[in-house]
Short mmCIF file of C-alpha atoms in Angstrom, two decimals:
data_model
loop_
_atom_site.label_atom_id
_atom_site.label_comp_id
_atom_site.label_asym_id
_atom_site.label_seq_id
_atom_site.Cartn_x
_atom_site.Cartn_y
_atom_site.Cartn_z
CA MET A 1 203.90 13.67 -50.23
CA ILE A 2 202.42 16.77 -52.34
CA ASP A 3 203.54 19.78 -50.08
CA GLN A 4 202.68 22.50 -52.89
CA ILE A 5 198.49 22.76 -51.79
CA LYS A 6 198.20 25.63 -49.47
CA GLY A 7 194.58 25.22 -47.66
CA LEU A 8 191.42 26.58 -49.82
CA HIS A 9 191.28 28.63 -52.59
CA HIS A 10 187.80 28.81 -52.96
CA VAL A 11 184.44 26.85 -52.53
CA THR A 12 181.77 27.25 -55.77
CA ALA A 13 178.47 26.29 -54.73
CA MET A 14 174.73 27.06 -56.24
CA ALA A 15 172.08 29.61 -55.81
CA ARG A 16 168.23 30.14 -57.71
CA ASP A 17 168.10 33.92 -57.21
CA ALA A 18 171.37 36.22 -58.33
CA ARG A 19 169.54 39.36 -56.18
CA GLU A 20 169.10 37.50 -52.92
CA ASN A 21 173.02 36.09 -53.31
CA ASN A 22 174.57 39.29 -54.02
CA ARG A 23 172.30 40.78 -50.84
CA PHE A 24 172.92 38.18 -48.46
CA TYR A 25 177.14 38.36 -48.72
CA THR A 26 177.74 41.75 -49.35
CA ASP A 27 174.72 43.38 -46.70
CA THR A 28 174.48 39.88 -44.14
CA LEU A 29 178.03 39.13 -44.11
CA GLY A 30 179.26 42.00 -44.84
CA LEU A 31 181.80 40.91 -47.61
CA ARG A 32 182.91 42.30 -50.62
CA ARG A 33 182.10 40.67 -54.18
CA VAL A 34 184.68 41.08 -56.12
CA LYS A 35 184.07 39.60 -59.69
CA LYS A 36 180.89 40.29 -61.65
CA THR A 37 181.37 37.63 -64.90
CA VAL A 38 179.60 34.74 -66.05
CA ASN A 39 179.49 30.60 -66.25
CA PHE A 40 182.08 29.26 -68.60
CA ASP A 41 179.49 26.61 -69.48
CA ALA A 42 176.64 28.36 -69.01
CA PRO A 43 176.83 32.38 -70.16
CA ASP A 44 173.40 33.25 -69.51
CA VAL A 45 174.42 32.28 -65.58
CA TYR A 46 176.30 34.76 -63.70
CA HIS A 47 178.96 33.66 -61.50
CA LEU A 48 179.56 36.19 -58.40
CA TYR A 49 182.39 36.45 -56.64
CA TYR A 50 182.81 37.57 -52.83
CA ALA A 51 185.62 37.61 -50.56
CA ASP A 52 187.79 40.03 -48.90
CA GLY A 53 189.06 42.86 -50.28
CA ALA A 54 191.41 41.82 -52.91
CA GLY A 55 189.72 38.67 -53.62
CA THR A 56 192.29 37.34 -51.92
CA PRO A 57 192.95 32.87 -52.29
CA GLY A 58 191.12 30.97 -49.05
CA THR A 59 188.43 33.89 -49.27
CA VAL A 60 186.39 33.41 -51.74
CA MET A 61 182.78 32.41 -51.96
CA THR A 62 181.79 31.74 -55.39
CA TYR A 63 177.94 30.87 -56.89
CA PHE A 64 176.25 29.58 -59.88
CA PRO A 65 172.51 31.60 -59.27
CA PHE A 66 170.58 29.32 -62.35
CA PRO A 67 166.93 31.36 -62.11
CA ASN A 68 164.33 29.75 -60.19
CA ALA A 69 166.91 26.23 -59.65
CA ALA A 70 165.16 23.87 -57.35
CA ARG A 71 166.92 23.58 -54.15
CA GLY A 72 169.24 20.32 -53.55
CA ARG A 73 168.60 18.17 -51.34
CA PRO A 74 171.70 17.48 -48.38
CA GLY A 75 172.81 14.29 -48.23
CA THR A 76 176.68 12.46 -48.79
CA GLY A 77 178.85 12.84 -51.25
CA GLU A 78 178.96 16.65 -51.05
CA VAL A 79 180.20 19.74 -48.30
CA GLY A 80 178.02 19.76 -46.28
CA THR A 81 179.16 23.14 -44.47
CA THR A 82 181.18 25.95 -45.43
CA VAL A 83 182.95 27.26 -42.86
CA PHE A 84 184.47 31.11 -41.99
CA SER A 85 186.71 32.36 -39.52
CA VAL A 86 185.80 35.80 -37.58
CA PRO A 87 187.48 37.22 -34.22
CA GLU A 88 186.83 35.33 -31.23
CA GLY A 89 184.38 36.83 -28.90
CA SER A 90 182.45 38.16 -32.08
CA LEU A 91 179.74 35.31 -32.09
CA PRO A 92 177.02 37.24 -30.04
CA PHE A 93 177.44 39.73 -32.24
CA TRP A 94 176.61 37.85 -35.60
CA GLU A 95 173.93 36.10 -33.34
CA LYS A 96 171.66 39.19 -32.93
CA ARG A 97 172.92 40.44 -36.85
CA LEU A 98 171.87 37.20 -38.41
CA ALA A 99 168.45 36.99 -36.22
CA GLU A 100 167.47 41.00 -36.77
CA GLN A 101 167.85 40.11 -40.09
CA GLY A 102 165.41 36.67 -40.21
CA VAL A 103 168.37 34.39 -41.29
CA ALA A 104 167.27 30.79 -40.82
CA GLY A 105 168.85 27.80 -38.80
CA ILE A 106 171.11 29.66 -36.34
CA LYS A 107 172.49 27.20 -33.75
CA PRO A 108 175.49 27.84 -31.75
CA SER A 109 177.62 24.90 -31.47
CA ASN A 110 181.17 23.95 -30.47
CA ARG A 111 183.79 21.38 -32.28
CA PHE A 112 186.70 20.68 -31.54
CA GLY A 113 186.95 22.90 -28.08
CA GLU A 114 186.26 25.84 -30.55
CA ASN A 115 182.54 28.16 -31.23
CA VAL A 116 180.58 27.86 -33.98
CA LEU A 117 177.52 29.63 -34.56
CA ARG A 118 175.89 27.84 -37.16
CA PHE A 119 172.83 28.86 -39.73
CA GLU A 120 171.55 28.97 -43.32
CA GLY A 121 172.31 30.35 -46.93
CA PRO A 122 169.43 31.73 -48.74
CA ASP A 123 168.68 28.82 -50.90
CA GLY A 124 169.46 26.51 -47.40
CA ASP A 125 173.00 26.70 -47.71
CA GLY A 126 175.33 24.93 -44.63
CA LEU A 127 177.20 27.92 -43.37
CA ALA A 128 178.70 28.73 -40.09
CA LEU A 129 181.46 30.80 -38.48
CA VAL A 130 183.84 29.98 -36.20
CA GLU A 131 186.17 32.02 -33.58
CA THR A 132 189.53 31.84 -33.95
CA SER A 133 192.89 33.13 -32.45
CA GLY A 134 195.51 34.40 -34.28
CA ASP A 135 193.75 35.11 -38.09
CA GLY A 136 195.80 37.89 -39.07
CA ARG A 137 194.02 38.50 -42.33
CA ALA A 138 192.85 41.29 -42.72
CA PRO A 139 189.30 41.88 -43.68
CA TRP A 140 186.67 43.52 -45.40
CA THR A 141 185.11 46.08 -44.07
CA GLY A 142 183.83 48.73 -46.34
CA ASN A 143 179.84 47.19 -46.25
CA GLY A 144 179.92 48.11 -42.64
CA ILE A 145 180.72 45.60 -40.41
CA GLY A 146 183.47 46.67 -38.42
CA ALA A 147 186.56 44.85 -38.07
CA ASP A 148 186.41 43.78 -34.54
CA HIS A 149 183.44 40.97 -35.95
CA ALA A 150 184.13 41.12 -40.16
CA ILE A 151 185.09 37.11 -40.95
CA ARG A 152 188.44 36.89 -42.01
CA GLY A 153 187.82 34.40 -44.83
CA PHE A 154 187.50 30.28 -45.00
CA ARG A 155 188.27 28.39 -41.72
CA SER A 156 187.34 25.45 -43.47
CA VAL A 157 185.03 22.97 -45.13
CA SER A 158 183.04 19.73 -43.78
CA MET A 159 182.24 16.86 -45.82
CA ARG A 160 179.68 14.29 -45.70
CA LEU A 161 180.54 10.83 -46.72
CA GLN A 162 178.99 7.40 -46.35
CA ASP A 163 182.82 6.20 -45.42
CA THR A 164 185.80 8.88 -44.62
CA GLU A 165 188.81 6.11 -45.14
CA ARG A 166 189.40 6.92 -49.01
CA GLN A 167 189.14 10.35 -48.79
CA ALA A 168 191.29 10.39 -45.73
CA GLU A 169 194.03 8.85 -47.86
CA LEU A 170 193.53 11.35 -50.49
CA LEU A 171 193.60 14.25 -47.90
CA THR A 172 197.10 12.43 -47.01
CA ALA A 173 198.19 12.59 -50.10
CA MET A 174 197.60 15.73 -50.49
CA GLY A 175 199.91 17.00 -47.52
CA TYR A 176 196.96 17.17 -45.23
CA LYS A 177 197.65 16.11 -41.31
CA GLU A 178 194.79 14.09 -39.22
CA THR A 179 194.82 16.10 -36.06
CA GLY A 180 191.85 14.77 -34.21
CA LYS A 181 188.84 12.57 -34.24
CA GLU A 182 185.26 13.96 -32.05
CA GLY A 183 182.64 11.27 -32.73
CA ALA A 184 182.08 10.60 -36.49
CA VAL A 185 184.02 13.43 -37.46
CA ARG A 186 187.69 13.27 -38.16
CA ARG A 187 189.89 16.79 -38.74
CA PHE A 188 192.66 17.44 -41.29
CA VAL A 189 194.82 19.99 -40.84
CA VAL A 190 197.59 21.38 -43.66
CA GLU A 191 200.34 23.39 -41.68
CA GLY A 192 202.05 25.99 -43.41
CA GLY A 193 199.76 27.31 -45.91
CA ASN A 194 196.73 30.12 -45.53
CA GLU A 195 194.45 30.18 -42.37
CA ALA A 196 191.94 28.56 -44.64
CA ASN A 197 193.86 25.23 -43.64
CA VAL A 198 191.05 22.83 -41.96
CA VAL A 199 188.99 19.78 -43.09
CA ASP A 200 186.85 17.96 -41.34
CA LEU A 201 185.19 14.50 -42.82
CA GLU A 202 181.59 13.44 -41.41
CA ALA A 203 181.27 9.62 -41.94
CA HIS A 204 177.51 9.13 -42.49
CA PRO A 205 177.28 5.29 -43.42
CA LEU A 206 173.36 5.36 -43.64
CA MET A 207 172.07 8.98 -45.27
CA ASN A 208 172.04 8.46 -48.94
CA PRO A 209 173.86 10.35 -51.80
CA GLY A 210 172.72 14.47 -51.82
CA GLN A 211 171.06 15.63 -54.76
CA GLN A 212 173.09 18.76 -56.06
CA GLY A 213 170.78 22.28 -56.83
CA ALA A 214 170.47 25.77 -55.26
CA GLY A 215 172.14 25.76 -51.73
CA SER A 216 174.50 23.01 -52.28
CA VAL A 217 177.78 23.02 -52.73
CA HIS A 218 179.38 22.12 -56.66
CA HIS A 219 183.03 22.34 -56.25
CA VAL A 220 185.73 23.16 -53.27
CA ALA A 221 189.04 24.40 -54.55
CA PHE A 222 192.53 24.48 -53.27
CA ALA A 223 195.03 26.56 -53.40
CA VAL A 224 198.45 26.60 -54.79
CA ASP A 225 200.98 29.00 -55.39
CA ASN A 226 201.28 29.07 -59.36
CA ARG A 227 201.02 27.00 -62.64
CA ASP A 228 204.34 25.14 -62.10
CA ALA A 229 202.98 23.57 -58.34
CA GLN A 230 199.46 22.89 -59.90
CA LEU A 231 201.80 20.56 -62.82
CA ALA A 232 203.57 18.65 -60.27
CA VAL A 233 200.51 18.05 -57.94
CA ARG A 234 198.72 17.28 -61.13
CA LYS A 235 201.44 14.94 -61.33
CA ALA A 236 201.37 13.60 -58.41
CA LEU A 237 197.99 13.09 -57.98
CA MET A 238 197.92 11.26 -61.26
CA GLU A 239 200.51 8.83 -60.18
CA THR A 240 198.10 7.73 -56.85
CA GLY A 241 195.18 6.67 -59.80
CA GLN A 242 193.24 10.55 -59.89
CA GLN A 243 191.43 10.76 -63.08
CA ILE A 244 191.87 14.75 -63.62
CA THR A 245 191.28 17.19 -65.76
CA PRO A 246 193.48 19.15 -68.32
CA VAL A 247 194.50 22.71 -66.91
CA ILE A 248 192.16 25.05 -67.50
CA ASP A 249 192.43 28.98 -67.94
CA ARG A 250 189.72 30.32 -65.87
CA ASP A 251 190.74 34.08 -65.69
CA TYR A 252 191.59 34.30 -62.64
CA PHE A 253 192.82 31.50 -61.68
CA TYR A 254 194.42 28.08 -63.49
CA ALA A 255 192.47 25.17 -63.03
CA ILE A 256 192.29 21.10 -62.75
CA TYR A 257 189.25 19.36 -61.72
CA PHE A 258 188.86 15.72 -59.92
CA ARG A 259 185.77 14.09 -58.65
CA THR A 260 187.05 12.42 -55.63
CA PRO A 261 186.89 8.67 -53.86
CA GLY A 262 183.82 10.14 -51.08
CA GLY A 263 182.05 11.74 -54.50
CA VAL A 264 183.01 15.82 -53.65
CA LEU A 265 184.40 17.46 -56.94
CA PHE A 266 187.68 19.21 -56.14
CA GLU A 267 189.56 22.14 -57.66
CA VAL A 268 192.82 22.64 -57.55
CA ALA A 269 193.71 26.54 -58.42
CA THR A 270 196.43 28.66 -58.71
CA ASN A 271 197.13 32.02 -56.87
CA GLU A 272 197.86 33.83 -60.33
CA PRO A 273 197.04 35.69 -61.86
CA GLY A 274 194.00 37.29 -59.44
CA PHE A 275 191.12 39.08 -59.53
CA ASP A 276 192.82 42.27 -60.42
CA ARG A 277 194.18 41.00 -64.08
CA ASP A 278 190.82 42.99 -65.76
CA GLU A 279 189.66 45.62 -63.11
CA ASP A 280 190.88 48.22 -61.16
CA ALA A 281 191.58 46.94 -57.20
CA ALA A 282 189.48 50.00 -56.19
CA HIS A 283 186.78 48.81 -58.10
CA LEU A 284 186.33 45.11 -58.10
CA GLY A 285 183.43 43.40 -59.15
CA GLU A 286 181.36 46.53 -59.90
CA THR A 287 181.10 45.62 -64.18
CA LEU A 288 180.02 42.82 -65.83
CA LYS A 289 183.70 40.74 -67.15
CA LEU A 290 182.64 38.70 -69.62
CA PRO A 291 185.74 35.50 -70.86
CA LYS A 292 187.08 36.69 -74.29
CA GLN A 293 185.06 33.53 -76.04
CA HIS A 294 182.07 35.07 -74.03
CA GLU A 295 182.11 38.44 -75.04
CA HIS A 296 180.17 38.51 -77.93
CA LEU A 297 176.90 38.31 -76.16
CA ARG A 298 177.75 41.19 -73.94
CA PRO A 299 174.68 42.80 -75.29
CA TYR A 300 171.89 40.26 -74.96
CA LEU A 301 173.79 39.41 -71.65
CA GLU A 302 173.49 42.71 -70.98
CA GLN A 303 169.86 42.69 -71.38
CA ASN A 304 168.61 39.58 -69.97
CA LEU A 305 171.38 38.83 -67.16
CA GLN A 306 168.82 39.44 -63.82
CA PRO A 307 169.97 43.17 -62.06
CA ILE A 308 172.18 43.25 -58.94
CA ASP A 309 172.93 45.75 -56.56
CA ALA A 310 175.97 47.48 -56.90
#
């Protein structure tokens, strides 16, 4: 059994407006923008990273803001909800804050005995906050939300699937253990990793497959410590029949990708080298960083990418 996976590394989604996306994550949610770069495959599109103060794996929400992209159609075969951890007792603060800022879809709920606050991002993104105890991760408070309420990082992702069985088998092979079931939702937890260690599988047998667009999660990444661990995971997954890409250098981590039986795109990403490899830790996300193969495009990109707040 694979035992190198530590939980979530990052979640990558799509948006339609870079400025609006940046304002929502840094102002409304109070996260730090830790990197402003571009999509490796479409360099005229930003790749924006929001996280805690250091871009710690398990806290990093990233976006490709494709200008004027059509909104995605929710369905199966995708991550339906990305869930962030907040301190116990902080959801009343968040419910008031989100309402005051005009956030849509605010709905308190409970799952597996935990208090949850669901809401939507600017493009209808499925997001939630969950009150958790004992989450010792240091929050980013530089955007004006105090430590008593600030987001600690991810807690979980919830995947919508027509059938959960094969996805459950895959998670089990990846080191996750099923810890509970509530209605059509099965919960899986990886032990001994980071605090972003929960995956929920939701069965929706009559729902059509989702159509990706603004507000859709493009992929979810799982964390491993280093490249040696990543290669061991790659080998083990290939032995289970998964079709895995070669290792790809993403500047701030190394990545492998594969399409899961349930349709969700998975990535396994290394915790190294990190987001401070090309910026001082005190100034993460302040300047436009480009992959070396796109550096020659800098004059064009600086002129044509949508300006966003510092």
